[in-house]
Coordinates of C-alpha atoms in Angstrom, one line a residue:
X575 CA 181.6 111.5 -129.8
X576 CA 180.5 109.7 -132.9
X577 CA 178.6 110.7 -135.9
X578 CA 175.2 109.6 -134.4
X579 CA 175.7 111.8 -131.4
X580 CA 176.6 114.8 -133.6
X581 CA 173.5 114.3 -135.8
X582 CA 171.3 113.9 -132.8
X583 CA 172.8 116.9 -131.0
X584 CA 172.1 119.1 -134.1
X585 CA 168.4 118.0 -134.1
X586 CA 168.3 118.5 -130.3
X587 CA 169.6 122.1 -130.6
X588 CA 167.2 122.9 -133.5
X589 CA 164.0 121.3 -132.2
X590 CA 164.1 120.7 -128.5
X591 CA 163.5 123.4 -125.9
X592 CA 166.8 124.1 -124.2
X593 CA 165.8 122.9 -120.7
X594 CA 168.6 120.3 -120.7
X595 CA 172.1 120.2 -121.9
X596 CA 173.1 116.5 -122.5
X597 CA 176.8 115.9 -123.3
X598 CA 176.6 112.2 -123.8
X599 CA 174.2 109.8 -125.5
X600 CA 173.3 106.3 -124.3
X601 CA 171.8 103.9 -126.8
X602 CA 171.5 100.7 -124.8
X603 CA 171.2 99.4 -121.2
X604 CA 171.2 96.1 -119.3
X605 CA 171.1 95.7 -115.6
X606 CA 173.7 98.0 -114.1
X607 CA 175.4 98.8 -117.5
X608 CA 174.9 101.5 -120.1
X609 CA 176.5 101.8 -123.6
X610 CA 177.0 105.0 -125.5
X611 CA 176.8 105.6 -129.2
X612 CA 180.5 104.6 -129.6
X613 CA 180.0 101.3 -127.8
X614 CA 181.7 102.3 -124.6
X615 CA 180.4 100.5 -121.5
X616 CA 179.5 102.5 -118.3
X617 CA 178.7 101.4 -114.7
X618 CA 175.4 103.2 -113.9
X619 CA 175.1 104.4 -110.3
X620 CA 172.4 107.0 -111.2
X621 CA 169.6 104.7 -112.4
X622 CA 168.0 107.6 -114.4
X623 CA 167.9 109.5 -111.1
X624 CA 166.7 106.7 -108.9
X625 CA 164.2 105.4 -111.5
X626 CA 165.5 102.1 -112.9
X627 CA 165.8 100.5 -109.5
X628 CA 165.6 96.9 -110.9
X629 CA 168.3 97.8 -113.5
X630 CA 167.9 98.5 -117.2
X631 CA 165.7 96.2 -119.3
X632 CA 164.7 94.1 -116.3
X633 CA 163.3 90.9 -117.6
X634 CA 160.2 90.9 -115.4
X635 CA 159.2 94.4 -116.4
X636 CA 160.1 94.0 -120.1
X637 CA 158.1 90.8 -120.3
X638 CA 155.1 92.5 -118.6
X639 CA 155.2 95.5 -120.9
X640 CA 155.5 93.3 -124.0
X641 CA 152.6 91.1 -123.0
X642 CA 150.3 94.0 -122.1
X643 CA 151.1 95.8 -125.3
X644 CA 149.5 93.0 -127.2
X645 CA 146.3 93.1 -125.0
X646 CA 145.4 96.7 -124.1
X647 CA 147.5 99.8 -123.8
X648 CA 145.0 102.6 -122.9
X649 CA 141.3 103.1 -122.5
X650 CA 140.1 105.8 -120.1
X651 CA 139.5 106.0 -116.4
X652 CA 135.8 106.4 -117.3
X653 CA 136.1 102.6 -117.7
X654 CA 137.4 99.9 -115.5
X655 CA 140.7 98.1 -116.2
X656 CA 141.5 95.0 -114.1
X657 CA 145.1 95.9 -113.4
X658 CA 144.7 99.3 -111.7
X659 CA 142.6 98.0 -108.7
X660 CA 145.0 95.1 -108.3
X661 CA 148.1 97.4 -108.2
X662 CA 146.3 99.7 -105.7
X663 CA 145.5 96.7 -103.5
X664 CA 149.1 95.5 -103.4
X665 CA 150.4 99.0 -102.7
X666 CA 147.8 99.6 -100.0
X667 CA 148.4 96.2 -98.4
X668 CA 152.0 97.2 -97.7
X669 CA 151.3 100.8 -96.7
X670 CA 149.1 102.4 -94.1
X671 CA 146.0 100.5 -92.9
X672 CA 142.8 101.4 -94.8
X673 CA 144.7 103.3 -97.5
X674 CA 143.5 104.0 -101.0
X675 CA 145.5 105.0 -104.1
X676 CA 145.3 107.6 -106.9
X677 CA 147.5 107.0 -110.0
X678 CA 149.1 109.6 -112.2
X679 CA 152.3 109.9 -114.3
X680 CA 155.1 111.6 -112.4
X681 CA 156.4 112.7 -109.0
X682 CA 155.4 116.4 -109.6
X683 CA 152.0 115.3 -110.6
X684 CA 151.7 113.1 -107.5
X685 CA 152.8 116.0 -105.3
X686 CA 150.5 118.4 -107.0
X687 CA 147.6 116.0 -106.3
X688 CA 148.5 115.6 -102.7
X689 CA 148.5 119.4 -102.3
X690 CA 145.0 119.5 -103.7
X691 CA 144.0 116.7 -101.3
X692 CA 145.5 118.5 -98.3
X693 CA 143.7 121.7 -99.2
X694 CA 140.4 119.9 -99.7
X695 CA 140.8 118.3 -96.3
X696 CA 141.7 121.6 -94.7
X697 CA 139.1 123.7 -96.4
X698 CA 136.4 121.9 -94.4
X699 CA 137.6 124.1 -91.5
X700 CA 138.9 127.0 -93.6
X701 CA 142.6 126.0 -93.6
X702 CA 144.9 125.9 -96.6
X703 CA 148.4 126.7 -95.4
X704 CA 151.1 124.0 -96.0
X705 CA 154.5 123.9 -94.3
X706 CA 157.4 122.3 -96.1
X707 CA 161.2 122.1 -95.5
X708 CA 164.2 124.1 -96.4
X709 CA 166.2 122.4 -99.1
X710 CA 163.3 120.2 -100.1
X711 CA 162.4 119.4 -103.6
X712 CA 158.8 118.5 -104.6
X713 CA 158.6 119.2 -108.4
X714 CA 158.6 121.9 -111.0
X715 CA 154.9 122.7 -111.5
X716 CA 153.8 126.0 -109.9
X717 CA 152.3 124.4 -106.8
X718 CA 155.2 122.0 -106.2
X719 CA 157.7 124.8 -106.8
X720 CA 156.0 126.8 -104.1
X721 CA 156.4 123.9 -101.8
X722 CA 160.0 123.3 -102.8
X723 CA 162.5 124.8 -100.3
X724 CA 165.1 125.8 -102.8
X725 CA 164.6 129.3 -104.1
X726 CA 166.9 128.8 -107.2
X727 CA 164.2 126.6 -108.8
X728 CA 161.6 129.3 -108.4
X729 CA 163.7 132.1 -109.9
X730 CA 162.0 133.6 -112.9
X731 CA 158.6 132.1 -112.3
X732 CA 157.4 134.5 -109.7
X733 CA 155.0 135.2 -108.1
X734 CA 155.0 132.1 -106.0
X735 CA 151.7 130.4 -105.5
X736 CA 150.5 131.5 -102.0
X737 CA 149.8 129.2 -99.1
X738 CA 153.2 127.7 -98.5
X739 CA 156.1 128.4 -96.1
X740 CA 159.3 126.6 -95.4
X741 CA 161.2 125.9 -92.1
X742 CA 164.6 124.3 -91.4
X743 CA 164.6 120.5 -91.8
X744 CA 164.9 118.5 -88.5
X745 CA 164.1 121.6 -86.4
X746 CA 161.0 120.8 -84.5
X747 CA 160.8 124.1 -82.6
X748 CA 160.9 126.0 -85.9
X749 CA 158.1 123.8 -87.3
X750 CA 156.0 124.2 -84.2
X751 CA 156.4 128.0 -84.3
X752 CA 155.3 128.1 -88.0
X753 CA 152.0 126.2 -87.4
X754 CA 149.0 128.6 -87.2
X755 CA 145.3 128.3 -87.3
X756 CA 145.4 128.2 -91.1
X757 CA 147.8 125.2 -91.3
X758 CA 146.4 122.1 -92.9
X759 CA 149.5 120.0 -93.7
X760 CA 153.2 119.4 -93.2
X761 CA 155.1 118.1 -96.3
X762 CA 158.5 116.5 -96.1
X763 CA 160.9 113.9 -97.5
X764 CA 162.1 111.2 -95.1
X765 CA 165.4 111.5 -96.8
X766 CA 166.0 114.7 -98.9
X767 CA 167.5 113.8 -102.3
X768 CA 168.1 117.0 -104.2
X769 CA 168.8 118.7 -100.9
X770 CA 171.9 116.7 -100.3
X771 CA 171.0 113.1 -99.3
X772 CA 170.0 114.3 -95.9
X773 CA 167.9 111.9 -93.7
X774 CA 165.2 113.0 -91.2
X775 CA 165.9 112.4 -87.5
X776 CA 163.7 109.7 -86.0
X777 CA 162.9 111.7 -82.8
X778 CA 162.1 114.7 -84.9
X779 CA 159.6 112.7 -86.9
X780 CA 157.9 111.4 -83.8
X781 CA 157.4 114.9 -82.6
X782 CA 156.1 116.0 -86.0
X783 CA 153.7 113.1 -86.0
X784 CA 152.4 114.0 -82.5
X785 CA 152.0 117.6 -83.4
X786 CA 150.0 116.8 -86.6
X787 CA 147.7 114.5 -84.5
X788 CA 147.2 117.2 -81.9
X789 CA 146.4 119.9 -84.5
X790 CA 144.5 117.7 -87.0
X791 CA 147.2 118.5 -89.6
X792 CA 148.0 116.1 -92.4
X793 CA 151.5 114.7 -92.5
X794 CA 152.4 114.4 -96.2
X795 CA 155.5 112.2 -97.1
X796 CA 157.1 112.8 -100.5
X797 CA 158.7 109.4 -101.3
X798 CA 159.2 110.1 -105.0
X799 CA 163.0 109.6 -104.8
X800 CA 163.6 107.9 -101.4
X801 CA 160.7 105.4 -101.6
X802 CA 159.9 102.2 -103.5
X803 CA 162.7 100.2 -101.9
X804 CA 165.5 102.8 -102.2
X805 CA 166.2 102.8 -98.4
X806 CA 165.8 99.0 -98.0
X807 CA 162.1 99.0 -97.1
X808 CA 159.2 99.1 -99.6
X809 CA 158.2 102.6 -98.4
X810 CA 160.7 105.0 -96.9
X811 CA 158.6 105.9 -93.9
X812 CA 159.0 102.3 -92.7
X813 CA 162.6 103.0 -91.8
X814 CA 161.6 105.7 -89.3
X815 CA 159.0 104.3 -87.0
X816 CA 156.1 106.6 -87.9
X817 CA 153.3 106.6 -90.4
X818 CA 152.3 109.6 -92.6
X819 CA 148.7 110.4 -93.5
X820 CA 149.6 110.4 -97.2
X821 CA 152.6 109.5 -99.2
X822 CA 153.5 110.1 -102.9
X823 CA 155.7 108.0 -105.1
X824 CA 156.9 107.9 -108.8
X825 CA 160.3 107.3 -110.3
X826 CA 160.9 103.6 -109.4
X827 CA 157.3 102.5 -109.2
X828 CA 157.4 101.1 -112.7
X829 CA 161.1 100.9 -113.3
X830 CA 161.2 103.6 -116.0
X831 CA 157.7 103.5 -117.4
X832 CA 156.2 106.9 -116.5
X833 CA 154.0 106.5 -113.4
X834 CA 153.2 108.3 -110.1
X835 CA 150.9 107.5 -107.3
X836 CA 149.3 109.0 -104.1
X837 CA 148.6 106.6 -101.2
X838 CA 146.3 108.1 -98.7
X839 CA 145.7 106.5 -95.3
X840 CA 142.3 105.9 -93.7
X841 CA 142.1 109.4 -92.3
X842 CA 141.9 111.0 -95.8
X843 CA 141.4 108.0 -98.2
X844 CA 138.0 109.3 -99.2
X845 CA 138.7 113.1 -99.3
X846 CA 138.6 113.1 -103.1
X847 CA 135.2 112.5 -104.6
X848 CA 134.1 111.7 -108.2
X849 CA 135.2 114.7 -110.4
X850 CA 137.6 116.2 -107.9
X851 CA 140.8 115.0 -109.5
X852 CA 141.8 113.1 -112.7
X853 CA 144.6 112.0 -114.9
X854 CA 144.2 111.0 -118.5
X855 CA 147.1 108.6 -118.5
X856 CA 147.0 107.7 -114.8
X857 CA 146.8 104.0 -114.1
X858 CA 146.6 102.7 -117.7
X859 CA 146.8 99.0 -118.2
X860 CA 150.3 99.3 -119.6
X861 CA 151.7 101.3 -116.7
X862 CA 150.0 99.1 -114.1
X863 CA 151.4 96.0 -115.8
X864 CA 155.0 97.4 -115.5
X865 CA 154.4 98.4 -111.8
X866 CA 152.9 95.0 -110.9
X867 CA 156.1 93.4 -112.2
X868 CA 158.1 95.7 -109.9
X869 CA 156.0 94.5 -107.0
X870 CA 156.6 90.9 -108.0
X871 CA 160.3 91.5 -107.9
X872 CA 160.1 93.0 -104.4
X873 CA 158.1 89.9 -103.3
X874 CA 160.2 87.2 -104.9
X875 CA 163.7 88.4 -105.9
X876 CA 165.2 89.5 -102.6
X877 CA 165.5 93.1 -103.9
X878 CA 165.1 94.8 -100.5
X879 CA 167.5 92.5 -98.7
X880 CA 170.1 93.1 -101.4
X881 CA 169.6 96.9 -101.1
X882 CA 170.4 96.7 -97.4
X883 CA 173.4 94.5 -97.8
X884 CA 175.1 96.4 -100.7
X885 CA 174.2 99.8 -99.2
X886 CA 175.9 98.9 -95.9
X887 CA 179.0 97.7 -97.9
X888 CA 179.2 100.8 -100.0
X889 CA 178.8 103.2 -97.1
X890 CA 181.5 101.4 -95.1
X891 CA 183.9 101.4 -98.1
X892 CA 183.2 105.1 -98.9
X893 CA 183.8 106.0 -95.3
X894 CA 187.2 104.4 -95.5
X895 CA 188.0 106.6 -98.6
X896 CA 186.7 109.7 -96.8
X897 CA 189.0 109.1 -93.8
X898 CA 192.0 109.8 -96.1
X899 CA 190.9 113.3 -97.2
X900 CA 190.1 116.4 -95.3
X901 CA 187.9 117.8 -98.1
X902 CA 185.4 114.9 -97.7
X903 CA 183.3 115.9 -94.7
X904 CA 181.2 112.7 -94.3
X905 CA 179.3 109.9 -96.0
X906 CA 175.6 109.7 -95.2
X907 CA 172.4 108.0 -96.5
X908 CA 170.4 104.9 -96.1
X909 CA 170.0 101.7 -98.2
X910 CA 171.2 102.6 -101.7
X911 CA 170.7 106.3 -101.5
X912 CA 174.1 107.5 -100.5
X913 CA 175.9 110.8 -100.4
X914 CA 179.6 111.6 -100.1
X915 CA 179.6 115.2 -98.7
X916 CA 182.5 117.5 -99.8
X917 CA 183.5 120.9 -98.6
X918 CA 183.2 122.2 -102.2
X919 CA 181.2 121.6 -105.3
X920 CA 181.0 117.9 -106.3
X921 CA 180.5 118.4 -110.0
X922 CA 184.2 118.0 -110.8
X923 CA 184.3 114.6 -109.0
X924 CA 181.2 113.4 -110.9
X925 CA 182.8 114.5 -114.2
X926 CA 185.9 112.5 -113.4
X927 CA 183.8 109.4 -112.7
X928 CA 182.0 109.9 -116.0
X929 CA 185.4 110.1 -117.7
X930 CA 186.2 106.8 -116.1
X931 CA 182.9 105.3 -117.4
X932 CA 180.8 105.5 -114.3
X933 CA 177.6 107.5 -114.1
X934 CA 176.9 109.3 -110.8
X935 CA 175.0 112.4 -109.7
X936 CA 175.4 115.4 -107.5
X937 CA 173.0 116.8 -104.9
X938 CA 172.9 120.0 -103.0
X939 CA 175.9 121.2 -105.0
X940 CA 178.5 119.7 -102.6
X941 CA 177.3 116.1 -102.5
X942 CA 178.3 113.2 -104.8
X943 CA 175.0 111.2 -104.9
X944 CA 174.9 107.4 -105.6
X945 CA 171.6 105.8 -106.4
X946 CA 172.4 102.6 -108.2
X947 CA 169.9 99.8 -109.1
X948 CA 168.8 97.9 -106.0
X949 CA 169.9 94.8 -107.8
X950 CA 173.6 95.6 -107.9
X951 CA 176.0 92.8 -107.3
X952 CA 179.1 92.8 -105.0
X953 CA 181.2 92.9 -108.1
X954 CA 179.4 96.1 -109.1
X955 CA 179.9 97.6 -105.7
X956 CA 183.6 96.8 -105.6
X957 CA 184.1 98.2 -109.1
X958 CA 182.3 101.4 -108.1
X959 CA 184.5 101.8 -105.0
X960 CA 187.6 101.4 -107.1
X961 CA 186.5 104.0 -109.6
X962 CA 185.5 106.4 -106.8
X963 CA 188.8 106.0 -105.0
X964 CA 190.7 106.7 -108.2
X965 CA 188.5 109.8 -109.0
X966 CA 188.8 111.2 -105.5
X967 CA 192.6 110.9 -105.7
X968 CA 192.7 112.7 -109.0
X969 CA 190.2 115.3 -107.8
X970 CA 192.4 116.0 -104.8
X971 CA 195.5 116.5 -107.1
X972 CA 193.6 118.8 -109.4
X973 CA 192.3 120.9 -106.5
X974 CA 195.6 120.8 -104.6
X975 CA 193.9 119.2 -101.6
X976 CA 194.8 116.8 -98.9

């Protein structure tokens, strides 16, 4: 590490709350590459945790931000700005019929808002219970923590906010048994990210949709990580043959500029009334300009098609690697949200990749998670496969594995 890292790390230790422990510093990025403070180049298959889906410093997004900065950055939602309704129109036009949008700043904030929406919907008939899934992740605010199906994130912040319960993912009988007269919503991810890159079963989702219709229960889809093109369709639910009542998004919606959104279908598009919910920075002209540029890229640059093509290539090549080693249990995922599942913690494998100048993530402790930009080239994919094959071989030797 260079002098700049050391100076920055000293300031970090002295002045930043210790909720993170960064061991490397990046100073520049372009497309699928990052550079650290010593000038070393890295292949980025993490995308800021599925955020920079068009790559770093995407020209469309950069130009839109620069142009909007010279016009208007922020006013207040007490006043109209022309970009917010246009972004809402374009999102709604590609989502559920008759849907409307609320803008905020992050995935946790979007999920917090959708919990409020579900309770307001249910409270008309005295219902406020929400069922979510084991191993789910919905955020770190108190309400989204209570909805999150991983107890380790709630440790130390007890008592949990009441009104939530979890059931096993993809287990319809368990879900049906958990529904009671107080249940107003079911909340799930179409493909669990933090929980281990674990997709929902299509038949399971059809049954969940039918149950929600029968009981007048809202189906809430958390697409914060798996949405906005990540699975090869604009919205994740479009891969599974069902429509939720409400979906949430953030991360990739503005390619790194902080933004989140709730898209509510016709059934609950008008549940919120004036004064029910708000966000100071939600839907600012600057954020909307960045997000509109992302929508332009989806419409004009073949992003979704590339995601499907490169995702299929990567999963096939990773499966070939997996066949050679007993400690690799499977490769799973969809589009460019891919997990290599080990029979042991995957942190060591991720560390070996970082040593070889490739950035990857872990998920669910035992899964190597790959969420590269949706704009990766075949050259990027082939380089990633070569680095992973090398790291897996070294990992096997270190662990004494076959």
